[in-house]
Coordinates of C-alpha atoms in Angstrom, one line a residue:
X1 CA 13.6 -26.1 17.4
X2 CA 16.3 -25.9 14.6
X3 CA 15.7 -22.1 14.7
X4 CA 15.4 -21.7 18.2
X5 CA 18.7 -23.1 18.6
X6 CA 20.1 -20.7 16.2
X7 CA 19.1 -17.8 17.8
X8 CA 19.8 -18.8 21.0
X9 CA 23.2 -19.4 19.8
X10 CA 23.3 -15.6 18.1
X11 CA 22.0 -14.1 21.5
X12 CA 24.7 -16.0 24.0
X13 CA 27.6 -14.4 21.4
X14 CA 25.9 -11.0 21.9
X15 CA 25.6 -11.6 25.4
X16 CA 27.0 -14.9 27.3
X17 CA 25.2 -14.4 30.4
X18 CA 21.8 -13.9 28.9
X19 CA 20.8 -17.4 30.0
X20 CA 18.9 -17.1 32.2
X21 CA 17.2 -13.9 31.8
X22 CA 17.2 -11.0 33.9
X23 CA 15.7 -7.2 33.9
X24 CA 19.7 -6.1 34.3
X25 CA 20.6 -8.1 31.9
X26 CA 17.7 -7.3 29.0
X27 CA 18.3 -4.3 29.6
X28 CA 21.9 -4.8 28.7
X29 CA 21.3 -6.6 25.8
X30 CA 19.1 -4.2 24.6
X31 CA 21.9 -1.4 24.8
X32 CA 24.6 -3.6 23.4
X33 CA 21.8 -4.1 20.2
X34 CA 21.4 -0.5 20.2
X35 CA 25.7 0.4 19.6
X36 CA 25.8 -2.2 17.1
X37 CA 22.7 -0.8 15.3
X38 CA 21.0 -3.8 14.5
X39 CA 18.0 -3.7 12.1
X40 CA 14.1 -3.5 13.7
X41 CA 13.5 -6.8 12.9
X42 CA 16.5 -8.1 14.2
X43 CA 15.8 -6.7 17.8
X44 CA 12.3 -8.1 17.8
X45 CA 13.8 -11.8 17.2
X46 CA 16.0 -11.4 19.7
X47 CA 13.2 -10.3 22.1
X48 CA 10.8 -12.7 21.2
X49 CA 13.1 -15.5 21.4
X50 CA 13.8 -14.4 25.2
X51 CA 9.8 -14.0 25.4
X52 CA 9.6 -17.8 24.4
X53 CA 12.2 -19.1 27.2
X54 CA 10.3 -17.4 29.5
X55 CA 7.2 -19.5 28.3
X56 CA 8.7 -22.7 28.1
X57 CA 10.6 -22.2 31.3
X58 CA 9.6 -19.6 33.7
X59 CA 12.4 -17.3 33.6
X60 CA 12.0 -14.2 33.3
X61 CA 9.6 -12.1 30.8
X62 CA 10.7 -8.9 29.5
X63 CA 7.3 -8.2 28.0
X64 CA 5.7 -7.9 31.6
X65 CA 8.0 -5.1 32.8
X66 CA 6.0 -1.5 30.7
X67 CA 9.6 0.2 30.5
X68 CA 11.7 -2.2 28.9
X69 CA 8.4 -2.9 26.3
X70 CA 9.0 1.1 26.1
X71 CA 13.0 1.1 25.7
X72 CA 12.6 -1.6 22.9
X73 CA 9.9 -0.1 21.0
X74 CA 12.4 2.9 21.3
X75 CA 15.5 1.7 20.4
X76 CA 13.8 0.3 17.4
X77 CA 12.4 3.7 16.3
X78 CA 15.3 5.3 16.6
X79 CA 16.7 2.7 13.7
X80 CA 14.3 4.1 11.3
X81 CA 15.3 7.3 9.2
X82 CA 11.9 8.4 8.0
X83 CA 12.5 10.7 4.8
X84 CA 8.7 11.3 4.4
X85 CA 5.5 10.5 6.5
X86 CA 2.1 9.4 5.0
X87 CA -0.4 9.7 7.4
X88 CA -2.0 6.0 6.6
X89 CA -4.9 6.0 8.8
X90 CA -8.0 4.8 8.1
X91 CA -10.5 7.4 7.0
X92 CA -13.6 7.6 9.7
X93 CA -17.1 6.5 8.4
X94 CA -19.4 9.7 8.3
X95 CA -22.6 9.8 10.0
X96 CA -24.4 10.0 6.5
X97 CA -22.2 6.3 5.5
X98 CA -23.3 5.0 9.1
X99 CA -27.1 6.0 8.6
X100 CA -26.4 4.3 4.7
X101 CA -26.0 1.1 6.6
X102 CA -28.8 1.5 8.9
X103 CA -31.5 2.1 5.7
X104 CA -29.9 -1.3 4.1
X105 CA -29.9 -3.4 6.8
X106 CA -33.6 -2.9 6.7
X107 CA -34.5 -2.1 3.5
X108 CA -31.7 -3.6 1.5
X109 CA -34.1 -5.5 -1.7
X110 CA -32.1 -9.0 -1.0
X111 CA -31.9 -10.9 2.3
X112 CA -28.2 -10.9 2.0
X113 CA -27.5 -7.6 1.9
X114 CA -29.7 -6.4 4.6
X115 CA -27.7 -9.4 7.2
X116 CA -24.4 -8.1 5.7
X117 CA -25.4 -4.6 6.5
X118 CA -26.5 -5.6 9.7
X119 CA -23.0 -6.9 10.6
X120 CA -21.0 -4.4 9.1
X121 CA -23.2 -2.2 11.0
X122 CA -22.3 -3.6 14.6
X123 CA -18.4 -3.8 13.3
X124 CA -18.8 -0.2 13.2
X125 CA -20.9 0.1 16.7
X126 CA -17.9 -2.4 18.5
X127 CA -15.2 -0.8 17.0
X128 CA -13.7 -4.3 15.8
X129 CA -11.5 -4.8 13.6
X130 CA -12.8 -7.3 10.5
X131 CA -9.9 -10.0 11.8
X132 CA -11.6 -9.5 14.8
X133 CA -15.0 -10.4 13.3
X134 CA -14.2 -13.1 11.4
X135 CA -12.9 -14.9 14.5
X136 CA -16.0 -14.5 16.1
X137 CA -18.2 -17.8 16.0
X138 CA -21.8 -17.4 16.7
X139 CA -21.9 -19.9 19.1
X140 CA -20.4 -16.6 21.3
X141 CA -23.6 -14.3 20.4
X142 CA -25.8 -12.9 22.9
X143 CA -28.4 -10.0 22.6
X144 CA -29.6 -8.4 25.6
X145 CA -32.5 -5.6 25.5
X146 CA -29.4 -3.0 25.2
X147 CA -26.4 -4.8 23.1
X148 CA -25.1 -7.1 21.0
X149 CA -22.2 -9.1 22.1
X150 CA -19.8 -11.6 20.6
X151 CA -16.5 -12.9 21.7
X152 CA -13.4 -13.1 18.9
X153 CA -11.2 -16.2 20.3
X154 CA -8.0 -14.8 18.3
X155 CA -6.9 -11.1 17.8
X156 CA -4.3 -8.9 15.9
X157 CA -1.9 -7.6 17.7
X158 CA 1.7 -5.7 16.8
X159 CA 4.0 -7.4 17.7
X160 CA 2.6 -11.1 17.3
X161 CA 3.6 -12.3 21.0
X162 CA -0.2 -13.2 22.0
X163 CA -3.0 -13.4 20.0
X164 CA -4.7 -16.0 21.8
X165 CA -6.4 -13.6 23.9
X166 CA -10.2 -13.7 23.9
X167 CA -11.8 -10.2 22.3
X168 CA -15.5 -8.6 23.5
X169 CA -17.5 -7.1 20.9
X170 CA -19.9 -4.9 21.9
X171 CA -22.4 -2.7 19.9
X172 CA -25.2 -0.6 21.5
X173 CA -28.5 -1.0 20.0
X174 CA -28.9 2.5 19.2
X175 CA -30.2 3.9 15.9
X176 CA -29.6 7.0 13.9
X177 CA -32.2 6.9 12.0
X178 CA -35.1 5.1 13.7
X179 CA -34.5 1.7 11.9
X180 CA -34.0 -1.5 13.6
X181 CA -30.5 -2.9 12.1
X182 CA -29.9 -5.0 14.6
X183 CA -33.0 -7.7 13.8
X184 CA -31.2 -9.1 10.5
X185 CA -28.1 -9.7 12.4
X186 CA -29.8 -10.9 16.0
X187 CA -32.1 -13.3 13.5
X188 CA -29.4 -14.5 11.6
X189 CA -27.0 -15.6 14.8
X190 CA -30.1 -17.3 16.4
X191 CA -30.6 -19.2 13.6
X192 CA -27.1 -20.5 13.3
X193 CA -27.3 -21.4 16.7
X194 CA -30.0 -23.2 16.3
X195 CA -28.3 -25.1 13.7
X196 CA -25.8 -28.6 14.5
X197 CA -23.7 -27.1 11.1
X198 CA -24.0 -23.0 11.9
X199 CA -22.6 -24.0 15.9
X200 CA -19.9 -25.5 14.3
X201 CA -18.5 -22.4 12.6
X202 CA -16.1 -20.2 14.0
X203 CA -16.2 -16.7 11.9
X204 CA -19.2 -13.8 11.9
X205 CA -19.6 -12.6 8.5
X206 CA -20.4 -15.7 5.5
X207 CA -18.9 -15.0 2.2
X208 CA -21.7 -14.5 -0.3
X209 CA -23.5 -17.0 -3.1
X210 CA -23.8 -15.7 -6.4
X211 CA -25.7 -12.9 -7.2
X212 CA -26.1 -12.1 -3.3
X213 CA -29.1 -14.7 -3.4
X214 CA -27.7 -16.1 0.0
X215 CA -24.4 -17.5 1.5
X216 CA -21.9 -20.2 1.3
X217 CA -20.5 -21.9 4.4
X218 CA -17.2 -20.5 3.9
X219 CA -16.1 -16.9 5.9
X220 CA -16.2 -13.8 4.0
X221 CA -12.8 -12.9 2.6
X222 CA -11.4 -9.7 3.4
X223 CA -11.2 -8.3 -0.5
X224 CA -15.1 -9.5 -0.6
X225 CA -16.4 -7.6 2.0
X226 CA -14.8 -4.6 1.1
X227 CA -16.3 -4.6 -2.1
X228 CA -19.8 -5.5 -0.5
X229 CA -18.9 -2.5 2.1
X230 CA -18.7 -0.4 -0.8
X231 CA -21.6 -1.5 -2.5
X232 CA -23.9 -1.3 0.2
X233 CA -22.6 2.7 0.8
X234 CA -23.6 3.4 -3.0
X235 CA -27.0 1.3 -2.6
X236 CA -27.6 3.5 0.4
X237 CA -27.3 6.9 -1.1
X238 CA -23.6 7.5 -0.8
X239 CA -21.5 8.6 -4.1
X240 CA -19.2 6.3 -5.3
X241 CA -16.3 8.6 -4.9
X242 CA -16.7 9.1 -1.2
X243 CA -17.6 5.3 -0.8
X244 CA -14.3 4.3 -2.3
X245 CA -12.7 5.8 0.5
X246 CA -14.3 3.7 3.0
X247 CA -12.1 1.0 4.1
X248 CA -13.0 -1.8 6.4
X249 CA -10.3 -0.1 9.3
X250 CA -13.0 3.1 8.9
X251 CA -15.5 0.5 11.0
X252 CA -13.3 0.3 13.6
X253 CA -12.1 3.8 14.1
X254 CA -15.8 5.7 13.6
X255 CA -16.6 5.6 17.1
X256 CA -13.5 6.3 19.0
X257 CA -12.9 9.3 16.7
X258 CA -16.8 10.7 18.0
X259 CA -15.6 10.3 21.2
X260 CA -12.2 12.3 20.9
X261 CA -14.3 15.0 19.1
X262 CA -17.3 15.1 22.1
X263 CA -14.6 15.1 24.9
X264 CA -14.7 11.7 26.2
X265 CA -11.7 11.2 28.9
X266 CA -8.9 9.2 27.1
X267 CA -9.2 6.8 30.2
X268 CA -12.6 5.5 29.1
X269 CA -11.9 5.8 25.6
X270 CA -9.7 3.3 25.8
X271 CA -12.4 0.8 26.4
X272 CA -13.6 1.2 22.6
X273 CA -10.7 -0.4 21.7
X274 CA -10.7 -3.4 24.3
X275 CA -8.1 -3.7 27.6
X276 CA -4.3 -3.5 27.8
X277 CA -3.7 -6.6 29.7
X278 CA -4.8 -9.5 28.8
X279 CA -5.2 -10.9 32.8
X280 CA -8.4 -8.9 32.6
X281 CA -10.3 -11.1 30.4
X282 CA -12.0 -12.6 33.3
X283 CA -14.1 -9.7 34.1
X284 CA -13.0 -7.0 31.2
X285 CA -16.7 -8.2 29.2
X286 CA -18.9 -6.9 32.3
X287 CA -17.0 -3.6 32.9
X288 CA -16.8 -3.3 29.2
X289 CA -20.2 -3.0 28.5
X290 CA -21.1 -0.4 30.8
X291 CA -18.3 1.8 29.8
X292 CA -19.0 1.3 26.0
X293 CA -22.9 2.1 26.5
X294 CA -21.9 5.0 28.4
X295 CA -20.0 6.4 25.8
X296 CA -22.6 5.8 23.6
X297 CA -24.9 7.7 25.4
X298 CA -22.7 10.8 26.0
X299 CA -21.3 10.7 22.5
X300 CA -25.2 10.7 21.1
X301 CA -26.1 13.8 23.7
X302 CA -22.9 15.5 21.8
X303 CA -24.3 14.8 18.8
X304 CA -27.6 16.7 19.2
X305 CA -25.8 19.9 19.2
X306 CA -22.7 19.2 17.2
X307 CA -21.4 18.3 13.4
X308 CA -18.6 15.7 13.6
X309 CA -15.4 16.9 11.6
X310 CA -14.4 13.5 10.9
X311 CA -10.7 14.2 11.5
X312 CA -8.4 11.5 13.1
X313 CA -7.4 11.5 16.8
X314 CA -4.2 12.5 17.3
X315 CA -1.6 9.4 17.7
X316 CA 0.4 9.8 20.7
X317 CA 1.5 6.0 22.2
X318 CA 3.1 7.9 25.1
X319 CA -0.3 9.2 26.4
X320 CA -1.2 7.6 30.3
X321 CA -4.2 6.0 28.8
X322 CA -2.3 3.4 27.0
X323 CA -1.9 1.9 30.7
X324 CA -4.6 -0.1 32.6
X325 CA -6.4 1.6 35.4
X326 CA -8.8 0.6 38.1
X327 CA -11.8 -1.0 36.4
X328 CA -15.4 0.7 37.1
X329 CA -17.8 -1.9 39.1
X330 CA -19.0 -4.5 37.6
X331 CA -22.3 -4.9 36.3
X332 CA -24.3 -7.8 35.3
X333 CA -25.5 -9.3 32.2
X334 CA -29.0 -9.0 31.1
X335 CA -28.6 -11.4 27.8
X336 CA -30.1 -14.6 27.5
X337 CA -29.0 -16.7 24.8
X338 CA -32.0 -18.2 23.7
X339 CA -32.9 -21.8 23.7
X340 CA -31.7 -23.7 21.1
X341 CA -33.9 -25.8 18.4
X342 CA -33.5 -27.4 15.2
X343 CA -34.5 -24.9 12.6
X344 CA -31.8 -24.9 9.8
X345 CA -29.8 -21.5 10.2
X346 CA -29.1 -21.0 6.9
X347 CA -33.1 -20.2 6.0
X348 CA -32.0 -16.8 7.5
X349 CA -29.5 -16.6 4.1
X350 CA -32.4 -17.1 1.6
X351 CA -34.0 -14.2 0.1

């Protein structure tokens, strides 16, 4: 409260009728920020401290009206001299790195590796993020004849405002190269779910015992699962220079760069990545998954007669697409979770 207080105090000598908010007068205050040229950060405090009396209060949000969002993000930009641009992006998996994956989630020598390759596998297939994964408990899994679904209760987002938003995860059981890697995954979730101790976990991905004989109770750290990522690549076929590009980010971005390259509409693409408003959450899951599988099936047509190029989509935060359209129909859910028991999940982690 200490620091609310301050910056309320800081915004009322910017702007004394602030309180309460109003479009006219955000939008003022954003142009009085702009003349006195004050830093990125800065402007984001301000904004999320208005952001917060409209929470506590119900005055008005600036973060529901698209064009002040827009004018901020702006203004913000604009207070940025860039001397040089890196293009930071993740670097796509290739189809050779996703098949690599496939083989060892199957054929992997210990049980570990093959779940891990599994999962890393449907990261890349649900175009999550790895924060996105690890906030994904299992008591969330489904598999139905066609997917396999889990819910992250928490997501990144840019600017920090809401988080709390729940986040599908949807991979389509579909194989490059003829081999299952779905089972270790599907047998490892069931199992946890079966378990009083696996139920009560709230992340996807274990970290691993020693010498990858099994895991501990404990999630998978970032740095870890890189390095297991990377492993798993070289085990699979892939040389260790071109695995050490692969970042975990590459997951995420594999699929949504197919789809630029086979010419899906930017309108459905937008579904890889989940929805733009978070009031959609009530029946996003259902349209989700028959856009996604979809894709999937028009991107694997592509790829009959087509070699991916592997180069990024073009970033353009402008584009329409960034918006929310009108939802396709829903469809229904053909997952059942199945019944649980009392076999010990972690007999999936043994070897």
């Amino acid at each position: 409260l200490k620091n609310v207080a301050r910056m309320l105090r800081k915004l009322v000598s910017l702007l004394h009728t602030i309180i309460p908010p109003s479009e006219d007068l955000v939008r003022e205050l954003l142009g009085i920020m702009n003349n006195l040229k004050l830093t990125p950060n800065v402007i984001m405090s301000y904004w999320q401290i208005i952001v917060w009396i409209a929470k506590k209060f119900g005055t008005y949000d600036p973060s529901s009206a698209p064009d002040l969002v827009n004018e901020r993000d702006h203004i913000r930009d604009s207070m940025v001299t860039v001397l040089s641009f890196v293009d930071k992006r993740a670097k796509s998996l290739t189809m050779k790195a996703v098949e690599a994956l496939e083989h060892q989630s199957c054929d992997a020598p210990l049980k570990a590796d093959q779940i891990a390759a599994s999962i890393f596998r449907f990261a890349a297939g649900s175009s999550g993020r790895f924060n996105d994964l690890q906030h994904a408990p299992p008591s969330t899994f489904t598999a139905s004849p066609g997917t396999l679904e889990m819910m992250a209760y928490q997501t990144k987002v840019s600017d920090n405002l809401d988080n709390k938003r729940p986040m599908p995860l949807i991979a389509v059981k579909h194989s490059f190269t003829g081999k299952p890697w779905w089972e270790a995954m599907e047998g490892m979730m069931k199992a946890r779910q079966r378990s009083e101790a696996g139920m009560l976990e709230d992340y996807c991905l274990p970290a691993p015992a020693s010498k990858h004989q099994g895991f501990m109770a404990t999630p998978c750290t970032g740095y870890t699962a890189l390095r297991w990522l990377r492993r798993l690549l070289q085990q699979g076929g892939i040389p260790a220079e071109d695995a050490m590009k692969i970042t975990l980010p590459s997951l995420r971005v594999w699929m949504p760069d197919l789809a630029y390259q086979a010419n899906i509409s930017a309108d459905r693409r937008r579904y890889l990545g989940r929805w733009a408003d978070e009031n959609m959450a009530n029946t996003y899951t259902r349209e989700h998954r028959v856009v996604v599988s979809q894709i999937w099936s028009d991107v694997v047509s592509w790829l009959g007669g087509n070699q991916p190029d592997n180069k990024p989509v073009p970033e353009n935060i402008t584009a329409s697409h960034y918006n929310v359209h009108t939802p396709v129909p829903e469809a229904t859910n053909g997952a059942e979770t199945e019944k649980r028991g009392t076999k010990q999940w972690w007999f999936w982690w043994k070897q």
